[in-house]
Short mmCIF file of C-alpha atoms and ligand atoms in Angstrom, two decimals:
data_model
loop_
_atom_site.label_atom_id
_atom_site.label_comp_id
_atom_site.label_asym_id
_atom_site.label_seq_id
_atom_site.Cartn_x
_atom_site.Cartn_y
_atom_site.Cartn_z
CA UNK A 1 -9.14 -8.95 28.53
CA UNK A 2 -5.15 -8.48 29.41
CA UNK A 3 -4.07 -5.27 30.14
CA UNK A 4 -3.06 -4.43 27.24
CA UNK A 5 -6.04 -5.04 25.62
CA UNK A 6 -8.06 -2.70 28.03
CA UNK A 7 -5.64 0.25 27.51
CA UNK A 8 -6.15 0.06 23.70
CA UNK A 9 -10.43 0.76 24.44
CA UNK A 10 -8.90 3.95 24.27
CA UNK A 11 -8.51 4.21 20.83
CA UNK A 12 -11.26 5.26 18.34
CA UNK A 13 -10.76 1.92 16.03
CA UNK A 14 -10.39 -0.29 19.22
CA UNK A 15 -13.16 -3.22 18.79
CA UNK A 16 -11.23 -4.65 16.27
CA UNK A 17 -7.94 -5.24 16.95
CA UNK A 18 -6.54 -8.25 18.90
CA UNK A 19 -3.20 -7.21 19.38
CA UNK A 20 -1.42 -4.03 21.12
CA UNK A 21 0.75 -1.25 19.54
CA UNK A 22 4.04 -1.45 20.83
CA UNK A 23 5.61 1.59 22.22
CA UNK A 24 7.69 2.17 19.73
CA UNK A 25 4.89 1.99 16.97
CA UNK A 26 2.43 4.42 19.03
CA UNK A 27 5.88 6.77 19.27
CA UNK A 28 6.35 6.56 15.74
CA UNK A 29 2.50 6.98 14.35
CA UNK A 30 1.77 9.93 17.01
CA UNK A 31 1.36 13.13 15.86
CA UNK A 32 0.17 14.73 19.56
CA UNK A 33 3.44 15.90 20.07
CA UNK A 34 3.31 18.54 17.41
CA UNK A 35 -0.17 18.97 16.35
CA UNK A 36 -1.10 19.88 19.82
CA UNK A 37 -0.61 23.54 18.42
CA UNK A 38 -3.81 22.87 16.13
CA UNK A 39 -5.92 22.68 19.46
CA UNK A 40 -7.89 26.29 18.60
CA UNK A 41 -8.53 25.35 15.26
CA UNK A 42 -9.31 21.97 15.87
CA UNK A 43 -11.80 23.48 19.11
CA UNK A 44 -13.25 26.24 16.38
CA UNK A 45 -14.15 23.88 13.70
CA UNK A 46 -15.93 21.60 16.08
CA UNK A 47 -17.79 24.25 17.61
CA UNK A 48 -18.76 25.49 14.04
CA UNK A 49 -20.01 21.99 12.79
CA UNK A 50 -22.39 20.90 16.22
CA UNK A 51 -23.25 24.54 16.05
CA UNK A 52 -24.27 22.59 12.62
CA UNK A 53 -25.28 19.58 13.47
CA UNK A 54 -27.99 20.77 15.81
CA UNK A 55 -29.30 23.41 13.56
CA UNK A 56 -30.21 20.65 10.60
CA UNK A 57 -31.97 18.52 14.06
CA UNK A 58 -28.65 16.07 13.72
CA UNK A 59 -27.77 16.83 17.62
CA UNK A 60 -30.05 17.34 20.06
CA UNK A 61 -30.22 21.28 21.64
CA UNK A 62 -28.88 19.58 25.05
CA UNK A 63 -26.15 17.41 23.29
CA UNK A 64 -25.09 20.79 21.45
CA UNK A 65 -25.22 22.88 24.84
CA UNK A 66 -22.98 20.32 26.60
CA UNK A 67 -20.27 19.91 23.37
CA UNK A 68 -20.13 23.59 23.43
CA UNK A 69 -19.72 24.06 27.08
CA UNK A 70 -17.42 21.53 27.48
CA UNK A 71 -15.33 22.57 24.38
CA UNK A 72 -14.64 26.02 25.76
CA UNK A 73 -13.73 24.30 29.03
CA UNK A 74 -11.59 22.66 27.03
CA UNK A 75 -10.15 25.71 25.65
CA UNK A 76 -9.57 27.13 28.88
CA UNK A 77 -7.50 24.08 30.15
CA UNK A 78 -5.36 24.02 27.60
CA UNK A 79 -4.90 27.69 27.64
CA UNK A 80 -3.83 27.59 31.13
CA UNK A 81 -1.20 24.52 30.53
CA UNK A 82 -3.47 22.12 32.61
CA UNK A 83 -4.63 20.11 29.43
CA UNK A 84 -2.78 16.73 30.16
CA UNK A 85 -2.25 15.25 26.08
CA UNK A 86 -2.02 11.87 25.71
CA UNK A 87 0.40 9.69 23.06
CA UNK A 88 -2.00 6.93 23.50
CA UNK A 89 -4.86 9.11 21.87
CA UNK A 90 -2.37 9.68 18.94
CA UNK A 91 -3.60 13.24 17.94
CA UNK A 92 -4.40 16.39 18.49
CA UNK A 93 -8.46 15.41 17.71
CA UNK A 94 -8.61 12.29 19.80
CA UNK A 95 -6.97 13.74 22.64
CA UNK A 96 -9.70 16.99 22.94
CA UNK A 97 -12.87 14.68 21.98
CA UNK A 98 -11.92 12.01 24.59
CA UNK A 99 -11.36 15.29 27.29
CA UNK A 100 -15.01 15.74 26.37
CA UNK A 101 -16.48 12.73 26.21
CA UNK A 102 -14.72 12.49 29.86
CA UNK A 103 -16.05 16.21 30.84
CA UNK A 104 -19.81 15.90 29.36
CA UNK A 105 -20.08 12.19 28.72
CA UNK A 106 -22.39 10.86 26.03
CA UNK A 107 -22.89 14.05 24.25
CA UNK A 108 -19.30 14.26 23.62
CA UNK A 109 -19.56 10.60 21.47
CA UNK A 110 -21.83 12.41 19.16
CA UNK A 111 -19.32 15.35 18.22
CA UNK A 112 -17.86 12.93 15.00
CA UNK A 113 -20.75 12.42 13.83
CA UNK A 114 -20.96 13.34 10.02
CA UNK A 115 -17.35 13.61 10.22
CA UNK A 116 -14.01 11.72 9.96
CA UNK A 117 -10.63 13.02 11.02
CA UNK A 118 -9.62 13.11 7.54
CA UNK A 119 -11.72 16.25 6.69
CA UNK A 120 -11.32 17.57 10.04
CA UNK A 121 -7.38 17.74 9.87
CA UNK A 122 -7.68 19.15 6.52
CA UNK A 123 -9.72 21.96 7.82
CA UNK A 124 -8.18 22.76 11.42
CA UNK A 125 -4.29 23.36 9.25
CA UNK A 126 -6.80 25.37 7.15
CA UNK A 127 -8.18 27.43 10.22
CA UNK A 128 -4.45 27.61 11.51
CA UNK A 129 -2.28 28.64 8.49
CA UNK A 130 -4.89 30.97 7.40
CA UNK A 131 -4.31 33.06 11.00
CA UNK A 132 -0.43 32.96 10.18
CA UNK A 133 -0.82 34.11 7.20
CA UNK A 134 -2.86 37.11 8.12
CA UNK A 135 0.15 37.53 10.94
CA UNK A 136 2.80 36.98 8.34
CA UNK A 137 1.15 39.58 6.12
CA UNK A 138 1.14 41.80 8.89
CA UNK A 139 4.85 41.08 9.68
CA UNK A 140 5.80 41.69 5.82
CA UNK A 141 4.31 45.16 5.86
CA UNK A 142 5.85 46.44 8.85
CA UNK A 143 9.35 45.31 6.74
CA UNK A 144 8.26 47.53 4.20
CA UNK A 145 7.33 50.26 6.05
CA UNK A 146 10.91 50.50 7.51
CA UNK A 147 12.34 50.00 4.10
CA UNK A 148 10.59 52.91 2.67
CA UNK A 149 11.63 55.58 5.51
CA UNK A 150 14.91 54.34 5.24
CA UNK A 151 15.00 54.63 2.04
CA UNK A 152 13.36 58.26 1.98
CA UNK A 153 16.00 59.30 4.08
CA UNK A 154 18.52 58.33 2.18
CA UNK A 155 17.43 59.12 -1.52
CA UNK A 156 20.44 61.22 -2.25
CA UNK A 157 23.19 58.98 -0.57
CA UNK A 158 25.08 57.35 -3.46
CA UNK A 159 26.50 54.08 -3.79
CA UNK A 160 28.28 52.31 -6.72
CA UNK A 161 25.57 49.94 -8.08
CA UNK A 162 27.49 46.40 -9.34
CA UNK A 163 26.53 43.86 -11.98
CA UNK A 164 28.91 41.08 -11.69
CA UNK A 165 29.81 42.45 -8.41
CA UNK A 166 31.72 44.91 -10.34
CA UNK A 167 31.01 48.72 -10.15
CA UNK A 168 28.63 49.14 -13.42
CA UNK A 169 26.56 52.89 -12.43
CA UNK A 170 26.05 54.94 -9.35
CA UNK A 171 22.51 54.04 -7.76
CA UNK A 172 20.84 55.97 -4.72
CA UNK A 173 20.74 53.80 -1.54
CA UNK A 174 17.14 54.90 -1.09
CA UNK A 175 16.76 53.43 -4.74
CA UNK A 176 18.42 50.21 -3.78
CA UNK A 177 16.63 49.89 -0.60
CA UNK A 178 12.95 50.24 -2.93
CA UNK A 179 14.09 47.30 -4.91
CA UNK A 180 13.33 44.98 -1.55
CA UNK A 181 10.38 46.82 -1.02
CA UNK A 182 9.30 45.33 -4.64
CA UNK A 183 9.95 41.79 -3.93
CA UNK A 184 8.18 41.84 -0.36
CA UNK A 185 5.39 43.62 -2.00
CA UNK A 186 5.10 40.56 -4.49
CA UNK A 187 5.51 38.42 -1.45
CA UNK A 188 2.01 40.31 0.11
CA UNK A 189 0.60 39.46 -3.28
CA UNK A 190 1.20 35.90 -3.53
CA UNK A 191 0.26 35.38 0.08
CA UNK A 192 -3.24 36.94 -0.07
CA UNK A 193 -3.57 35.19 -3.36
CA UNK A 194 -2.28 31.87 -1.85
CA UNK A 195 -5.02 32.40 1.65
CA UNK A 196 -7.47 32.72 -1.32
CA UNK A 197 -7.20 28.86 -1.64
CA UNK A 198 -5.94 27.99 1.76
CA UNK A 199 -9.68 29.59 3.25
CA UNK A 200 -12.30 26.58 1.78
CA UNK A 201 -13.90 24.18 3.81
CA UNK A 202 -13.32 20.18 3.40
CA UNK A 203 -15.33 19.57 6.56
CA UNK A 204 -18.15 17.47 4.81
CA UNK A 205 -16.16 15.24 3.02
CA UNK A 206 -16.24 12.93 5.80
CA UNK A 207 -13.17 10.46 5.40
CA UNK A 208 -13.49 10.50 1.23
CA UNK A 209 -17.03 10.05 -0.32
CA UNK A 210 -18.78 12.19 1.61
CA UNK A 211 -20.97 11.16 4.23
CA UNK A 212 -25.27 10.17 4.38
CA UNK A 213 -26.32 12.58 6.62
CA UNK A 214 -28.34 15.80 5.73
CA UNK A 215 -25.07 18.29 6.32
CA UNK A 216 -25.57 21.88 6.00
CA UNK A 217 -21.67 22.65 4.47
CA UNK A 218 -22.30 26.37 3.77
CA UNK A 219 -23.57 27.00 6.81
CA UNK A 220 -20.14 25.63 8.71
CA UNK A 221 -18.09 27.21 5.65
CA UNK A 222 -20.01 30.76 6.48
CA UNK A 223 -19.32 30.35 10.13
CA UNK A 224 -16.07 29.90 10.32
CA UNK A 225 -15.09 32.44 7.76
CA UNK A 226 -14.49 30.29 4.73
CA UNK A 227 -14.74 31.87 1.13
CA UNK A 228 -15.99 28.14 0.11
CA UNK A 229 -16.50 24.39 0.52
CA UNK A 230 -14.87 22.27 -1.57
CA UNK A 231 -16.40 20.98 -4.32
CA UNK A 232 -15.16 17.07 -4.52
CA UNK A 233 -14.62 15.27 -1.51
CA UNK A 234 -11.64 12.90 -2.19
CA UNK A 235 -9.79 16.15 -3.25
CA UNK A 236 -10.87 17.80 -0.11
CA UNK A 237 -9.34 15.43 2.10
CA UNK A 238 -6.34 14.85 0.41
CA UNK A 239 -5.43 18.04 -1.42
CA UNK A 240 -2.25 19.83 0.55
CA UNK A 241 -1.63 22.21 -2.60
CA UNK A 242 -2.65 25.08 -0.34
CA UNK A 243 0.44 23.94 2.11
CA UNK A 244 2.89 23.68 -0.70
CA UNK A 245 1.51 27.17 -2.39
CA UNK A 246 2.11 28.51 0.93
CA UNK A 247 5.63 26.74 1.38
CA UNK A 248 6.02 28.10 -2.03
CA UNK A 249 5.53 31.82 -1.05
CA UNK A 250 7.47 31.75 2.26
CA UNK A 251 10.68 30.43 0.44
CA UNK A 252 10.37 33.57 -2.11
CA UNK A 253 10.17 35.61 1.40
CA UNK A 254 13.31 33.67 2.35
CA UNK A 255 15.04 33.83 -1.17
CA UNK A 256 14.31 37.86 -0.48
CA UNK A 257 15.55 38.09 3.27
CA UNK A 258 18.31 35.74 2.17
CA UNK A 259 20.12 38.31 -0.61
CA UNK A 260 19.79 41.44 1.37
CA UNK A 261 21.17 39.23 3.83
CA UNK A 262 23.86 38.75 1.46
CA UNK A 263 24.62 42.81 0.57
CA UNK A 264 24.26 43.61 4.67
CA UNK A 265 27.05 40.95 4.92
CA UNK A 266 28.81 41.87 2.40
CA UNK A 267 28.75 45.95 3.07
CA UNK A 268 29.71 45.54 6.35
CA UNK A 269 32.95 43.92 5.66
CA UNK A 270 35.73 45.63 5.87
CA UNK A 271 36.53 45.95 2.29
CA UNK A 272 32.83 47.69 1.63
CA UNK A 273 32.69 49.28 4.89
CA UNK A 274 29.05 50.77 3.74
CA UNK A 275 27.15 50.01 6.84
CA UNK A 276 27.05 49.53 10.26
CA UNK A 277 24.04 46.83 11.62
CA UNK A 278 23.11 48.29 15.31
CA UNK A 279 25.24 45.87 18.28
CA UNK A 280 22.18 44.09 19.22
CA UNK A 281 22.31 42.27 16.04
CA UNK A 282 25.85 41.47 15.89
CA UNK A 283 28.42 39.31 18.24
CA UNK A 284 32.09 39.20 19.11
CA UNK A 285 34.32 37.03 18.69
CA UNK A 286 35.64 34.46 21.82
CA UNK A 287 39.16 35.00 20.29
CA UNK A 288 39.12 37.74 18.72
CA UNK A 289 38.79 41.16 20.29
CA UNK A 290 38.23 43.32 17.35
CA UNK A 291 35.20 41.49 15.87
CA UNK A 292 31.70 42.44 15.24
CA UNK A 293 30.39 39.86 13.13
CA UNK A 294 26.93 39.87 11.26
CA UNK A 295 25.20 37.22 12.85
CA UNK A 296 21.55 37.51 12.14
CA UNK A 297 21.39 38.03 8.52
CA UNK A 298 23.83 35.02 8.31
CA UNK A 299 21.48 32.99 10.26
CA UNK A 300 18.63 34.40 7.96
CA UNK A 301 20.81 33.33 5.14
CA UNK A 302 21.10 29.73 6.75
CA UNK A 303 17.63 29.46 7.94
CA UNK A 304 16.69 30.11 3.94
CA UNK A 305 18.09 26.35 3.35
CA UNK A 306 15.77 24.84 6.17
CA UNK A 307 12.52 27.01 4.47
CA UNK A 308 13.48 25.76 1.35
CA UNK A 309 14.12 22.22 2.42
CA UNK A 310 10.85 22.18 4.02
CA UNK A 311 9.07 23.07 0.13
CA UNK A 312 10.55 20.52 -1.48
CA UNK A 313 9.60 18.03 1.65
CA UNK A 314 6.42 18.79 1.11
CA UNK A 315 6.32 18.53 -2.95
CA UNK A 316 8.25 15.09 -2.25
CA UNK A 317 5.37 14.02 0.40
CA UNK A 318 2.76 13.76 -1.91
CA UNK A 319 4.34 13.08 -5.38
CA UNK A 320 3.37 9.29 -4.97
CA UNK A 321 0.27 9.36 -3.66
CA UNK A 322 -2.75 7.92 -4.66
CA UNK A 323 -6.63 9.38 -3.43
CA UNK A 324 -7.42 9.84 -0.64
CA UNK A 325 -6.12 10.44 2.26
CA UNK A 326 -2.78 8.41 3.67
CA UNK A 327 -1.00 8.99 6.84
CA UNK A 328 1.94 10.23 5.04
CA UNK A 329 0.07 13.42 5.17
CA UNK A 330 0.53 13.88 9.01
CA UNK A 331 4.13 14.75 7.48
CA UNK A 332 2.80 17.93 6.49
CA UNK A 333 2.50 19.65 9.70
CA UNK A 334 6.53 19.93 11.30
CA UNK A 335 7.49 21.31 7.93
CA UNK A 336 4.57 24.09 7.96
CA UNK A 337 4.82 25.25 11.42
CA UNK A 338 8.80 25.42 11.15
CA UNK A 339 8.44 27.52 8.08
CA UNK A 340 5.68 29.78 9.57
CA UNK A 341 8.14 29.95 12.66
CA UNK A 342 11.21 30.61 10.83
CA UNK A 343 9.59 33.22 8.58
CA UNK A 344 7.46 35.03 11.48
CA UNK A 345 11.01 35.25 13.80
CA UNK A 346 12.94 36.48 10.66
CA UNK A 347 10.27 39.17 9.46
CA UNK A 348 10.16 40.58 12.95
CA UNK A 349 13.64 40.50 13.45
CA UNK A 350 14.91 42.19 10.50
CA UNK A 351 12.20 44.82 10.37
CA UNK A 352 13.89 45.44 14.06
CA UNK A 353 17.62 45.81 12.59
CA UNK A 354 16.92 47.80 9.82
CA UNK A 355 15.69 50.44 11.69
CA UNK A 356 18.38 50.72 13.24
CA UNK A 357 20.66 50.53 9.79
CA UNK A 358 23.53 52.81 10.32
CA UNK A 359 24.39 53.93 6.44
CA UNK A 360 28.06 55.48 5.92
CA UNK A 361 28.06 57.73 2.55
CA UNK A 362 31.55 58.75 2.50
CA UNK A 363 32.67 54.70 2.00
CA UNK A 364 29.99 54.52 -0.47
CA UNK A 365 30.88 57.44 -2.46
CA UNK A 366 34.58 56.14 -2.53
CA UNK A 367 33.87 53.27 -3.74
CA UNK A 368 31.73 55.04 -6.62
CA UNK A 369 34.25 56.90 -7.28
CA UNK A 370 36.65 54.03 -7.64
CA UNK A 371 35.57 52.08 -10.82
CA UNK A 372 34.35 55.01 -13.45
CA UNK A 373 30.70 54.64 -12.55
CA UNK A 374 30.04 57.59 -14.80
CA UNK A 375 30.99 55.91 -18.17
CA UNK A 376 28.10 54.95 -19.30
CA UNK A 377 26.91 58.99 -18.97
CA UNK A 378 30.12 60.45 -20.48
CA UNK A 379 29.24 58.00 -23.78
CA UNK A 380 25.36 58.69 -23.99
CA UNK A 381 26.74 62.49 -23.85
CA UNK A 382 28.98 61.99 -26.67
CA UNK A 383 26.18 60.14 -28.26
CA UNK A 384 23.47 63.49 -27.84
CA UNK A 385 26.49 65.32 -29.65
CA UNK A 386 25.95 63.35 -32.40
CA UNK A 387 28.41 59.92 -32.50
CA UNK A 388 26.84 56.13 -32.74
CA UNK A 389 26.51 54.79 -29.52
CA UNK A 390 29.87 51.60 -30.73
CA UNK A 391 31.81 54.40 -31.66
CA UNK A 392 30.84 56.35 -28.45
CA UNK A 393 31.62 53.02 -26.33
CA UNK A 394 34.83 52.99 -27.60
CA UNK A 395 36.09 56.46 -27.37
CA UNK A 396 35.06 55.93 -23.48
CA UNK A 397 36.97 52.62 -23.15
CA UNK A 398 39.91 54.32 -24.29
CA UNK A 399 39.66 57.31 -21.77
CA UNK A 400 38.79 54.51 -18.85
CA UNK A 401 42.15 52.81 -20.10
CA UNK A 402 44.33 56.08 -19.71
CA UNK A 403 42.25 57.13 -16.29
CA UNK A 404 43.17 53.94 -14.82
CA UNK A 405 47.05 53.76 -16.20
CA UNK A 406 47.39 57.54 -13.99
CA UNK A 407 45.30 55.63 -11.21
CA UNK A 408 42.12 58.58 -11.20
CA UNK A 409 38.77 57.87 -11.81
CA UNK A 410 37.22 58.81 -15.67
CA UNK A 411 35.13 62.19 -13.55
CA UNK A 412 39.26 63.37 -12.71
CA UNK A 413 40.33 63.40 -15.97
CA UNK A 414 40.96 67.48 -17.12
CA UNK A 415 39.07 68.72 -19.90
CA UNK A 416 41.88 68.74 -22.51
CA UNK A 417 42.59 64.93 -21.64
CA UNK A 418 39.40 64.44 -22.15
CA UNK A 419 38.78 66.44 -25.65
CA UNK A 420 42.17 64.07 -27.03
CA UNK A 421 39.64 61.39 -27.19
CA UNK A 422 37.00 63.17 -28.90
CA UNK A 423 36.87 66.70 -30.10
CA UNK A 424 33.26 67.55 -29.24
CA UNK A 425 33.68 67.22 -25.45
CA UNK A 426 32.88 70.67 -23.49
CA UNK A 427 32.94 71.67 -20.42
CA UNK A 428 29.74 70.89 -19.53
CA UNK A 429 30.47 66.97 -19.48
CA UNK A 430 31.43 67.66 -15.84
CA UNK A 431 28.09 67.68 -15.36
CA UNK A 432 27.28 64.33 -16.04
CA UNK A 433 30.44 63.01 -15.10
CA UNK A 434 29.86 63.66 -11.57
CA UNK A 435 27.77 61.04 -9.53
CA UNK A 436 24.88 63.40 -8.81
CA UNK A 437 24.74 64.33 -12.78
CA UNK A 438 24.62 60.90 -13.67
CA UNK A 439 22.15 59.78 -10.90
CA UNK A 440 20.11 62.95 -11.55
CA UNK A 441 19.69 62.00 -15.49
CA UNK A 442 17.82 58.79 -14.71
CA UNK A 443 14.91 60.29 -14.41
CA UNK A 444 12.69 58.09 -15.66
CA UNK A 445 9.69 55.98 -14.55
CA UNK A 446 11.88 53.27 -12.38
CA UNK A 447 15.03 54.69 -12.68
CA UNK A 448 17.52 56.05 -9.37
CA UNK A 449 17.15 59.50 -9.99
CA UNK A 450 16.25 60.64 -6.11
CA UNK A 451 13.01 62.71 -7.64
CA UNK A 452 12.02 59.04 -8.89
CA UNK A 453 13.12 57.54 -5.26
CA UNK A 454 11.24 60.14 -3.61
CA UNK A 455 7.46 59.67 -6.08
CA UNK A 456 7.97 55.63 -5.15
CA UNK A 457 8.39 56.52 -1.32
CA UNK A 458 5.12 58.14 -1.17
CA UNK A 459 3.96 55.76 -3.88
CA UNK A 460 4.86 52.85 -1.18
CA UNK A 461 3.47 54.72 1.63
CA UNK A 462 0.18 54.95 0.28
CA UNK A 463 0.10 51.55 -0.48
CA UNK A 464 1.28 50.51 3.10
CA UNK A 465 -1.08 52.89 5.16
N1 LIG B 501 -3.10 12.92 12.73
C1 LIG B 501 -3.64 12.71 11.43
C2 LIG B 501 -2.95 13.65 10.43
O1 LIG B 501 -2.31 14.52 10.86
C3 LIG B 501 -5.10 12.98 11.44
C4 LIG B 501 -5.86 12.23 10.41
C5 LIG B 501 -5.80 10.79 10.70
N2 LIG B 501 -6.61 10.05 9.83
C6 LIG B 501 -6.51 8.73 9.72
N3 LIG B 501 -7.31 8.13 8.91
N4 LIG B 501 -5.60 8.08 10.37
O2 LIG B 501 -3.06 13.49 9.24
#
């Protein structure tokens, strides 16, 4: 035997080949340098099927005691940064079951049996997503939570609310704040539906049809926390729809984190002027003395194109291919743990700088007060004295028109002005041409009136305690 040959006995498929890998290949078709981080998972579901194994008389009680010992040996190696991982073993699940065949010797051999690495992959980025997701979920809350006291202590700060970027109705920045809390709220949703699918077992398909002996799936699926095995092996080895569902879920995270991103950025220029993010979160400029710039939610805004990138990677990865299993699904795993990374960092981070949100009400109001905000309020009241809404649209276009030829706002216009537009105007339409009159009215189920802001603040609270 050359060399050569004799260093290849280390691989699982060895007997049969003739002919080494060249570096380059081994490089290239290696997956140890990333799926190390599946070594808990991978150590969890191997406990849970010899625990398996030896309770349908598959493995012998000693075989069992010696996989198990040396496993959490294992464990405890790599824990302590002493495991030494090997590109010649290829993967994460060659590299621990050759450690044990090394630590406990023949026992170690028997681990695989009843299983291929095809189910076993599918199962250990099971075991591991399902922990991030629980961490994520964790994460997403505490987001919330600082959303909703923020926005409880600023119910009654108003700010001029924009469709078209354009001032359309004053809003409550507590009430703008809630509308976050919404979409990270759906996020929760979709991610404990998604963990729903991610928690079955495949362990049991073997490496497609299944495999001949006398397996006991429940009993592995019960034991390592699974909801249920899967039902049809070549799916279970080759289905990553739980990956994608996931990918799916973290993007809408993103896509969330990414447009407040956008507003923070936005408000803190100086042309808004609405905000100030705490120092920690911004930098200077090298040139520049007078610059704070708004770095972190324009990474977050940035890092959204990687997240999303990494979806439609993983969509594109298994478009084309047929059953079963296929190495192109060892693709799955950089894209998965960058996203988990990405979204864990981001979550943590922002919940951390919007804490510390410094909110400037004056700027706001000014800017309320700027494009006629109150409109829409001085035509519904015109419309409770009795004109059609058209008409009442126009009669309020006109005023807008002669407010912004004298360069006031519609809410500065006198009362006689206002009464050469339309007769039934009273002195009472100051009331609900002032911000608080018009934020006030929208009292309604949803709507920015601060007594609405406050009953979804302790609506929220109860749902995040
Ligand atoms: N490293 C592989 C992966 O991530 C494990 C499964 C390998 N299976 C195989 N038949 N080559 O997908």
């Amino acid at each position: 035997m050359s060399d050569n040959q004799l260093a290849n006995k280390s691989q699982a498929w060895s007997a049969l080949f003739s002919e080494p890998m060249s570096d380059l290949v081994k490089r290239y078709t290696a997956s140890v340098g990333f799926d190390q981080r599946l070594w808990r998972a991978d150590i969890t579901g191997s406990l849970a099927h010899a625990e398996m194994l030896a309770a349908q008389g598959i493995l012998s009680a000693e075989d069992h005691a010696a996989i198990q010992r040396g496993l959490n040996e294992i464990a405890a190696e790599i824990e302590a940064g002493q495991f030494e991982w090997k590109l010649d073993l290829e993967d994460v699940h060659l590299n621990i079951e050759a450690r044990l065949t090394e630590r406990v010797g023949i026992a170690g051999k028997r681990l695989h049996t009843g299983r291929s690495r095809n189910d076993q992959v599918a199962t250990d980025v099971r075991l591991w997503l399902r922990g991030e997701i629980d961490e994520i979920s964790g994460l997403l809350g505490g987001l919330q939570r600082v959303l909703v006291e923020q926005a409880d202590r600023h119910a009654d700060v108003i700010l001029p609310g924009f469709t078209h970027l354009q001032v359309a109705q004053p809003v409550s920045f507590g009430h703008h704040l809630l509308a976050y809390v919404e979409m990270f709220a759906r996020d929760s949703e979709r991610l404990a539906d998604a963990r729903r699918r991610v928690n079955r077992l495949p362990l049991g398909a073997a490496a497609l049809a299944g495999t001949s002996y006398p397996l006991d799936r429940e009993r592995v699926a019960r034991t390592l926390g699974m909801e249920a095995c899967s039902q049809n092996s070549l799916d279970a080895v080759s289905d990553r729809d739980f990956a994608i569902e996931f990918s799916a879920a973290a993007t809408l995270v993103m896509l969330h984190i990414s447009r407040l991103s956008e507003e923070l950025i936005l408000w803190m220029s100086q042309n808004f002027g609405f905000i100030a993010l705490p120092d920690a979160f911004c930098t200077g400029s090298s040139i520049m003395p007078q610059k704070k710039n708004p770095d972190v939610p324009e990474l977050a805004r940035g890092k959204t194109g990687r997240v999303v990138g990494h979806l439609v990677g993983l969509v594109t990865l298994m478009k084309g291919q047929p059953l079963a299993y296929n190495k192109d699904n060892q693709e799955d795993k950089e894209p998965l743990f960058d996203t988990v990374d990405t979204l864990k960092d981001t979550l943590r981070i922002f919940a951390d700088m919007l804490a510390g949100l410094r909110v400037k009400p004056e700027a706001m109001r000014a800017a309320a007060l700027k494009g006629h905000a109150t409109a829409t309020d001085l035509a519904d009241y015109l419309v409770k004295k009795g004109l059609p809404f058209r008409d009442a649209h126009e009669v309020v276009a006109h005023a807008v028109k002669t407010a912004t030829q004298q360069g006031v706002d519609l809410a500065a216009l006198t009362l006689e002005q206002l009464q050469t537009f339309d007769a039934r105007v009273e002195a009472d339409v100051f009331d609900v041409l002032s911000l608080e009159g018009s934020l006030n009215a929208r009292n309604v189920l949803g709507g920015t009136a601060p007594a609405q802001v406050r009953a979804q603040v302790a609506r929220h609270r109860t749902r995040l305690a």
